[in-house]
Amino acid sequence: MTPDYERAAIAATKILIDCGIDSAPVSPLPLLKRTPGVLVVSYETMSADVSQPRQCVMNLFGEKSKDAFTSVNIMGDRTHYLVTYNQKLPAFVVHRALARELGHIILGHDGSRPEEIRNEEARAFAHHLLCPRPLIHAIQATGIRLTTEVLGNLTGCYELCLSCMRRQPAVHVPPEMNRAVRDNFMPYILNFIEYQRYATNRDVAALADFGSYMEGYEE
Amino acid sequence: MTIYERIRQLRIDAHMSQDDLAHAMGYKDRSMITKIESGKVDISQKKIIAFARVLNTTPGYLMGWTEQKEEYVDPPPDTPHTPEARILAAGIDKLPQAQREQALAVVKAMFAKYADYFDTKENDDNDT
């Protein structure tokens, strides 16, 4: 059994279109909250609700659940999802974790496939959601060099996320879907190009100033 | 109701004696069923599935995760034989048993606490 990367990519692209996503970084939290049958809570909320210390609750669900995890409760024809996440992590880590959990839900993962396959598909979904290929391709087409910094500004994802993206095979998403995503993002793309040209000229000087400031900083 | 009480109740509802259930489960005699129904022995995950099959319900009902007595359906061939795997998609079925039971209790409490939220959201989703 191999991961179905294409299905994951198409599902993520469909979410971008259906939800009218037109700016980046894409935030999965509101997308999760509007998904039927889904409740999203932080570890803090869960800790308060079950009257257990936060660290005890986190440790309970194992090492793999330190960033987020999803519980599924199937009752006849109804399926309820409880997504729990660690809000005390950097924002991009939380985004990535919640995007993966959204992937598990959208792709209907219920334990009927091996865990490794489920996780790989959820990762693929997350990358296509957070790093929309039509958006990145449109920026690339303007001549802006795709450095880690540019992609970080563009998607809120950083090197680890992008290296996962490179590892995945190319997939075919129907061109009309890609066009719909690109059209939604077009005003954002135009603004981003303008910002990036401005930022490139200003960032070097700003970083030099910041470095000087920190050298004089004492605890 | 505990898993032991549910097994006993389902057996009675099915007009089965302890001997009948022991035979269907492949035990030598009814002594094991007596111990299970009185909560004196723990039941492994494989046995929970076997009980669910014999008593024609779901592992979820036996575990108390749902109050609906659905009929037993054989899982697809690739389904791991752990009922939690169908309940939790986080690989929690690989945790040590004591920890898993605690984790399941927490999740169950959360689903119970927010039952109204899910019902309301479902109604809202149906309205829109």
PDB file of N, CA and C in Angstrom, chain B residues 22-85:
ATOM      1  N   ALA B  22     -19.586 -19.116  26.541  1.00  0.00           N
ATOM      2  CA  ALA B  22     -18.246 -19.713  26.666  1.00  0.00           C
ATOM      3  C   ALA B  22     -17.939 -20.578  25.445  1.00  0.00           C
ATOM      4  N   HIS B  23     -18.939 -21.348  25.012  1.00  0.00           N
ATOM      5  CA  HIS B  23     -18.754 -22.222  23.853  1.00  0.00           C
ATOM      6  C   HIS B  23     -18.483 -21.386  22.588  1.00  0.00           C
ATOM      7  N   ALA B  24     -19.299 -20.336  22.417  1.00  0.00           N
ATOM      8  CA  ALA B  24     -19.144 -19.497  21.220  1.00  0.00           C
ATOM      9  C   ALA B  24     -17.798 -18.781  21.205  1.00  0.00           C
ATOM     10  N   MET B  25     -17.288 -18.480  22.381  1.00  0.00           N
ATOM     11  CA  MET B  25     -16.008 -17.761  22.472  1.00  0.00           C
ATOM     12  C   MET B  25     -14.814 -18.712  22.451  1.00  0.00           C
ATOM     13  N   GLY B  26     -15.088 -20.001  22.507  1.00  0.00           N
ATOM     14  CA  GLY B  26     -13.994 -20.966  22.449  1.00  0.00           C
ATOM     15  C   GLY B  26     -13.370 -21.278  23.806  1.00  0.00           C
ATOM     16  N   TYR B  27     -14.053 -20.869  24.901  1.00  0.00           N
ATOM     17  CA  TYR B  27     -13.541 -21.236  26.230  1.00  0.00           C
ATOM     18  C   TYR B  27     -13.977 -22.663  26.563  1.00  0.00           C
ATOM     19  N   LYS B  28     -13.200 -23.306  27.458  1.00  0.00           N
ATOM     20  CA  LYS B  28     -13.489 -24.700  27.820  1.00  0.00           C
ATOM     21  C   LYS B  28     -14.802 -24.801  28.603  1.00  0.00           C
ATOM     22  N   ASP B  29     -14.991 -23.891  29.550  1.00  0.00           N
ATOM     23  CA  ASP B  29     -16.224 -23.903  30.349  1.00  0.00           C
ATOM     24  C   ASP B  29     -16.628 -22.474  30.700  1.00  0.00           C
ATOM     25  N   ARG B  30     -17.682 -22.360  31.508  1.00  0.00           N
ATOM     26  CA  ARG B  30     -18.238 -21.034  31.751  1.00  0.00           C
ATOM     27  C   ARG B  30     -17.481 -20.228  32.812  1.00  0.00           C
ATOM     28  N   SER B  31     -16.456 -20.851  33.435  1.00  0.00           N
ATOM     29  CA  SER B  31     -15.791 -20.161  34.552  1.00  0.00           C
ATOM     30  C   SER B  31     -15.173 -18.819  34.088  1.00  0.00           C
ATOM     31  N   MET B  32     -14.622 -18.804  32.905  1.00  0.00           N
ATOM     32  CA  MET B  32     -14.016 -17.564  32.420  1.00  0.00           C
ATOM     33  C   MET B  32     -15.080 -16.487  32.202  1.00  0.00           C
ATOM     34  N   ILE B  33     -16.236 -16.909  31.673  1.00  0.00           N
ATOM     35  CA  ILE B  33     -17.323 -15.940  31.451  1.00  0.00           C
ATOM     36  C   ILE B  33     -17.791 -15.367  32.799  1.00  0.00           C
ATOM     37  N   THR B  34     -17.880 -16.252  33.803  1.00  0.00           N
ATOM     38  CA  THR B  34     -18.277 -15.794  35.145  1.00  0.00           C
ATOM     39  C   THR B  34     -17.298 -14.737  35.643  1.00  0.00           C
ATOM     40  N   LYS B  35     -16.004 -15.013  35.469  1.00  0.00           N
ATOM     41  CA  LYS B  35     -14.986 -14.062  35.944  1.00  0.00           C
ATOM     42  C   LYS B  35     -15.075 -12.747  35.170  1.00  0.00           C
ATOM     43  N   ILE B  36     -15.267 -12.856  33.857  1.00  0.00           N
ATOM     44  CA  ILE B  36     -15.330 -11.638  33.031  1.00  0.00           C
ATOM     45  C   ILE B  36     -16.547 -10.807  33.425  1.00  0.00           C
ATOM     46  N   GLU B  37     -17.682 -11.451  33.551  1.00  0.00           N
ATOM     47  CA  GLU B  37     -18.908 -10.707  33.866  1.00  0.00           C
ATOM     48  C   GLU B  37     -18.864 -10.069  35.251  1.00  0.00           C
ATOM     49  N   SER B  38     -18.054 -10.659  36.129  1.00  0.00           N
ATOM     50  CA  SER B  38     -17.951 -10.051  37.466  1.00  0.00           C
ATOM     51  C   SER B  38     -16.760  -9.091  37.539  1.00  0.00           C
ATOM     52  N   GLY B  39     -16.108  -8.873  36.393  1.00  0.00           N
ATOM     53  CA  GLY B  39     -15.031  -7.879  36.342  1.00  0.00           C
ATOM     54  C   GLY B  39     -13.748  -8.324  37.014  1.00  0.00           C
ATOM     55  N   LYS B  40     -13.568  -9.626  37.152  1.00  0.00           N
ATOM     56  CA  LYS B  40     -12.376 -10.097  37.866  1.00  0.00           C
ATOM     57  C   LYS B  40     -11.173 -10.274  36.949  1.00  0.00           C
ATOM     58  N   VAL B  41     -11.394 -10.279  35.658  1.00  0.00           N
ATOM     59  CA  VAL B  41     -10.246 -10.403  34.735  1.00  0.00           C
ATOM     60  C   VAL B  41     -10.350  -9.315  33.654  1.00  0.00           C
ATOM     61  N   ASP B  42      -9.185  -8.877  33.182  1.00  0.00           N
ATOM     62  CA  ASP B  42      -9.157  -7.909  32.087  1.00  0.00           C
ATOM     63  C   ASP B  42      -9.378  -8.631  30.756  1.00  0.00           C
ATOM     64  N   ILE B  43      -9.917  -7.907  29.798  1.00  0.00           N
ATOM     65  CA  ILE B  43     -10.166  -8.510  28.481  1.00  0.00           C
ATOM     66  C   ILE B  43      -9.217  -7.873  27.475  1.00  0.00           C
ATOM     67  N   SER B  44      -8.558  -8.691  26.687  1.00  0.00           N
ATOM     68  CA  SER B  44      -7.635  -8.158  25.678  1.00  0.00           C
ATOM     69  C   SER B  44      -8.435  -7.552  24.523  1.00  0.00           C
ATOM     70  N   GLN B  45      -7.741  -6.757  23.695  1.00  0.00           N
ATOM     71  CA  GLN B  45      -8.411  -6.120  22.553  1.00  0.00           C
ATOM     72  C   GLN B  45      -8.993  -7.144  21.591  1.00  0.00           C
ATOM     73  N   LYS B  46      -8.227  -8.223  21.365  1.00  0.00           N
ATOM     74  CA  LYS B  46      -8.728  -9.265  20.448  1.00  0.00           C
ATOM     75  C   LYS B  46     -10.015  -9.878  20.984  1.00  0.00           C
ATOM     76  N   LYS B  47     -10.051 -10.057  22.307  1.00  0.00           N
ATOM     77  CA  LYS B  47     -11.246 -10.664  22.913  1.00  0.00           C
ATOM     78  C   LYS B  47     -12.437  -9.707  22.852  1.00  0.00           C
ATOM     79  N   ILE B  48     -12.167  -8.421  22.966  1.00  0.00           N
ATOM     80  CA  ILE B  48     -13.276  -7.453  22.878  1.00  0.00           C
ATOM     81  C   ILE B  48     -13.936  -7.571  21.503  1.00  0.00           C
ATOM     82  N   ILE B  49     -13.100  -7.678  20.470  1.00  0.00           N
ATOM     83  CA  ILE B  49     -13.645  -7.822  19.118  1.00  0.00           C
ATOM     84  C   ILE B  49     -14.407  -9.140  18.992  1.00  0.00           C
ATOM     85  N   ALA B  50     -13.837 -10.202  19.592  1.00  0.00           N
ATOM     86  CA  ALA B  50     -14.502 -11.515  19.521  1.00  0.00           C
ATOM     87  C   ALA B  50     -15.850 -11.471  20.255  1.00  0.00           C
ATOM     88  N   PHE B  51     -15.880 -10.820  21.417  1.00  0.00           N
ATOM     89  CA  PHE B  51     -17.154 -10.678  22.146  1.00  0.00           C
ATOM     90  C   PHE B  51     -18.158  -9.875  21.314  1.00  0.00           C
ATOM     91  N   ALA B  52     -17.666  -8.797  20.689  1.00  0.00           N
ATOM     92  CA  ALA B  52     -18.559  -7.962  19.876  1.00  0.00           C
ATOM     93  C   ALA B  52     -19.159  -8.788  18.743  1.00  0.00           C
ATOM     94  N   ARG B  53     -18.326  -9.638  18.137  1.00  0.00           N
ATOM     95  CA  ARG B  53     -18.811 -10.456  17.014  1.00  0.00           C
ATOM     96  C   ARG B  53     -19.863 -11.448  17.507  1.00  0.00           C
ATOM     97  N   VAL B  54     -19.568 -12.130  18.608  1.00  0.00           N
ATOM     98  CA  VAL B  54     -20.489 -13.155  19.130  1.00  0.00           C
ATOM     99  C   VAL B  54     -21.793 -12.517  19.626  1.00  0.00           C
ATOM    100  N   LEU B  55     -21.681 -11.354  20.254  1.00  0.00           N
ATOM    101  CA  LEU B  55     -22.876 -10.708  20.822  1.00  0.00           C
ATOM    102  C   LEU B  55     -23.529  -9.748  19.826  1.00  0.00           C
ATOM    103  N   ASN B  56     -23.017  -9.728  18.614  1.00  0.00           N
ATOM    104  CA  ASN B  56     -23.564  -8.934  17.508  1.00  0.00           C
ATOM    105  C   ASN B  56     -23.706  -7.446  17.857  1.00  0.00           C
ATOM    106  N   THR B  57     -22.584  -6.882  18.323  1.00  0.00           N
ATOM    107  CA  THR B  57     -22.566  -5.435  18.561  1.00  0.00           C
ATOM    108  C   THR B  57     -21.199  -4.913  18.110  1.00  0.00           C
ATOM    109  N   THR B  58     -20.897  -3.683  18.475  1.00  0.00           N
ATOM    110  CA  THR B  58     -19.602  -3.126  18.069  1.00  0.00           C
ATOM    111  C   THR B  58     -18.664  -3.086  19.267  1.00  0.00           C
ATOM    112  N   PRO B  59     -17.349  -3.141  19.008  1.00  0.00           N
ATOM    113  CA  PRO B  59     -16.399  -2.968  20.121  1.00  0.00           C
ATOM    114  C   PRO B  59     -16.630  -1.629  20.825  1.00  0.00           C
ATOM    115  N   GLY B  60     -17.019  -0.623  20.067  1.00  0.00           N
ATOM    116  CA  GLY B  60     -17.265   0.706  20.645  1.00  0.00           C
ATOM    117  C   GLY B  60     -18.381   0.667  21.681  1.00  0.00           C
ATOM    118  N   TYR B  61     -19.433  -0.113  21.409  1.00  0.00           N
ATOM    119  CA  TYR B  61     -20.537  -0.215  22.373  1.00  0.00           C
ATOM    120  C   TYR B  61     -20.076  -0.946  23.631  1.00  0.00           C
ATOM    121  N   LEU B  62     -19.338  -2.037  23.413  1.00  0.00           N
ATOM    122  CA  LEU B  62     -18.849  -2.779  24.588  1.00  0.00           C
ATOM    123  C   LEU B  62     -17.966  -1.899  25.461  1.00  0.00           C
ATOM    124  N   MET B  63     -17.144  -1.050  24.801  1.00  0.00           N
ATOM    125  CA  MET B  63     -16.222  -0.193  25.558  1.00  0.00           C
ATOM    126  C   MET B  63     -16.936   1.006  26.192  1.00  0.00           C
ATOM    127  N   GLY B  64     -18.176   1.207  25.821  1.00  0.00           N
ATOM    128  CA  GLY B  64     -18.920   2.318  26.406  1.00  0.00           C
ATOM    129  C   GLY B  64     -18.710   3.634  25.683  1.00  0.00           C
ATOM    130  N   TRP B  65     -18.132   3.597  24.472  1.00  0.00           N
ATOM    131  CA  TRP B  65     -17.883   4.829  23.724  1.00  0.00           C
ATOM    132  C   TRP B  65     -19.153   5.313  23.029  1.00  0.00           C
ATOM    133  N   THR B  66     -20.087   4.420  22.845  1.00  0.00           N
ATOM    134  CA  THR B  66     -21.354   4.797  22.229  1.00  0.00           C
ATOM    135  C   THR B  66     -22.477   4.074  22.949  1.00  0.00           C
ATOM    136  N   GLU B  67     -23.648   4.672  22.941  1.00  0.00           N
ATOM    137  CA  GLU B  67     -24.798   4.028  23.579  1.00  0.00           C
ATOM    138  C   GLU B  67     -25.647   3.301  22.539  1.00  0.00           C
ATOM    139  N   GLN B  68     -25.237   3.344  21.284  1.00  0.00           N
ATOM    140  CA  GLN B  68     -26.039   2.707  20.237  1.00  0.00           C
ATOM    141  C   GLN B  68     -25.579   1.270  20.015  1.00  0.00           C
ATOM    142  N   LYS B  69     -26.515   0.343  20.182  1.00  0.00           N
ATOM    143  CA  LYS B  69     -26.167  -1.072  20.012  1.00  0.00           C
ATOM    144  C   LYS B  69     -26.241  -1.435  18.528  1.00  0.00           C
ATOM    145  N   GLU B  70     -25.178  -1.114  17.824  1.00  0.00           N
ATOM    146  CA  GLU B  70     -25.207  -1.449  16.394  1.00  0.00           C
ATOM    147  C   GLU B  70     -24.789  -2.898  16.191  1.00  0.00           C
ATOM    148  N   GLU B  71     -25.143  -3.398  15.012  1.00  0.00           N
ATOM    149  CA  GLU B  71     -24.770  -4.781  14.714  1.00  0.00           C
ATOM    150  C   GLU B  71     -23.290  -4.846  14.363  1.00  0.00           C
ATOM    151  N   TYR B  72     -22.715  -5.994  14.628  1.00  0.00           N
ATOM    152  CA  TYR B  72     -21.299  -6.168  14.327  1.00  0.00           C
ATOM    153  C   TYR B  72     -21.081  -6.232  12.813  1.00  0.00           C
ATOM    154  N   VAL B  73     -20.085  -5.493  12.351  1.00  0.00           N
ATOM    155  CA  VAL B  73     -19.710  -5.556  10.939  1.00  0.00           C
ATOM    156  C   VAL B  73     -18.233  -5.913  10.889  1.00  0.00           C
ATOM    157  N   ASP B  74     -17.875  -6.909  10.094  1.00  0.00           N
ATOM    158  CA  ASP B  74     -16.463  -7.277   9.990  1.00  0.00           C
ATOM    159  C   ASP B  74     -15.666  -6.108   9.448  1.00  0.00           C
ATOM    160  N   PRO B  75     -14.532  -5.779  10.066  1.00  0.00           N
ATOM    161  CA  PRO B  75     -13.739  -4.656   9.564  1.00  0.00           C
ATOM    162  C   PRO B  75     -13.123  -4.995   8.210  1.00  0.00           C
ATOM    163  N   PRO B  76     -12.746  -3.981   7.411  1.00  0.00           N
ATOM    164  CA  PRO B  76     -12.063  -4.259   6.157  1.00  0.00           C
ATOM    165  C   PRO B  76     -10.767  -5.029   6.431  1.00  0.00           C
ATOM    166  N   PRO B  77     -10.255  -5.755   5.427  1.00  0.00           N
ATOM    167  CA  PRO B  77      -9.111  -6.631   5.655  1.00  0.00           C
ATOM    168  C   PRO B  77      -7.896  -5.934   6.262  1.00  0.00           C
ATOM    169  N   ASP B  78      -7.694  -4.627   5.931  1.00  0.00           N
ATOM    170  CA  ASP B  78      -6.483  -3.956   6.408  1.00  0.00           C
ATOM    171  C   ASP B  78      -6.651  -3.314   7.779  1.00  0.00           C
ATOM    172  N   THR B  79      -7.863  -3.390   8.344  1.00  0.00           N
ATOM    173  CA  THR B  79      -8.091  -2.720   9.617  1.00  0.00           C
ATOM    174  C   THR B  79      -7.302  -3.400  10.727  1.00  0.00           C
ATOM    175  N   PRO B  80      -6.507  -2.622  11.451  1.00  0.00           N
ATOM    176  CA  PRO B  80      -5.806  -3.243  12.571  1.00  0.00           C
ATOM    177  C   PRO B  80      -6.825  -3.727  13.605  1.00  0.00           C
ATOM    178  N   HIS B  81      -6.543  -4.858  14.245  1.00  0.00           N
ATOM    179  CA  HIS B  81      -7.514  -5.411  15.190  1.00  0.00           C
ATOM    180  C   HIS B  81      -7.427  -4.723  16.533  1.00  0.00           C
ATOM    181  N   THR B  82      -7.496  -3.422  16.524  1.00  0.00           N
ATOM    182  CA  THR B  82      -7.561  -2.679  17.769  1.00  0.00           C
ATOM    183  C   THR B  82      -8.735  -1.730  17.650  1.00  0.00           C
ATOM    184  N   PRO B  83      -9.719  -1.845  18.537  1.00  0.00           N
ATOM    185  CA  PRO B  83     -10.886  -0.963  18.409  1.00  0.00           C
ATOM    186  C   PRO B  83     -10.510   0.497  18.502  1.00  0.00           C
ATOM    187  N   GLU B  84      -9.455   0.825  19.284  1.00  0.00           N
ATOM    188  CA  GLU B  84      -9.075   2.227  19.414  1.00  0.00           C
ATOM    189  C   GLU B  84      -8.626   2.814  18.082  1.00  0.00           C
ATOM    190  N   ALA B  85      -8.092   1.965  17.206  1.00  0.00           N
ATOM    191  CA  ALA B  85      -7.599   2.475  15.927  1.00  0.00           C
ATOM    192  C   ALA B  85      -8.730   3.105  15.131  1.00  0.00           C
TER     193      ALA B  85
END
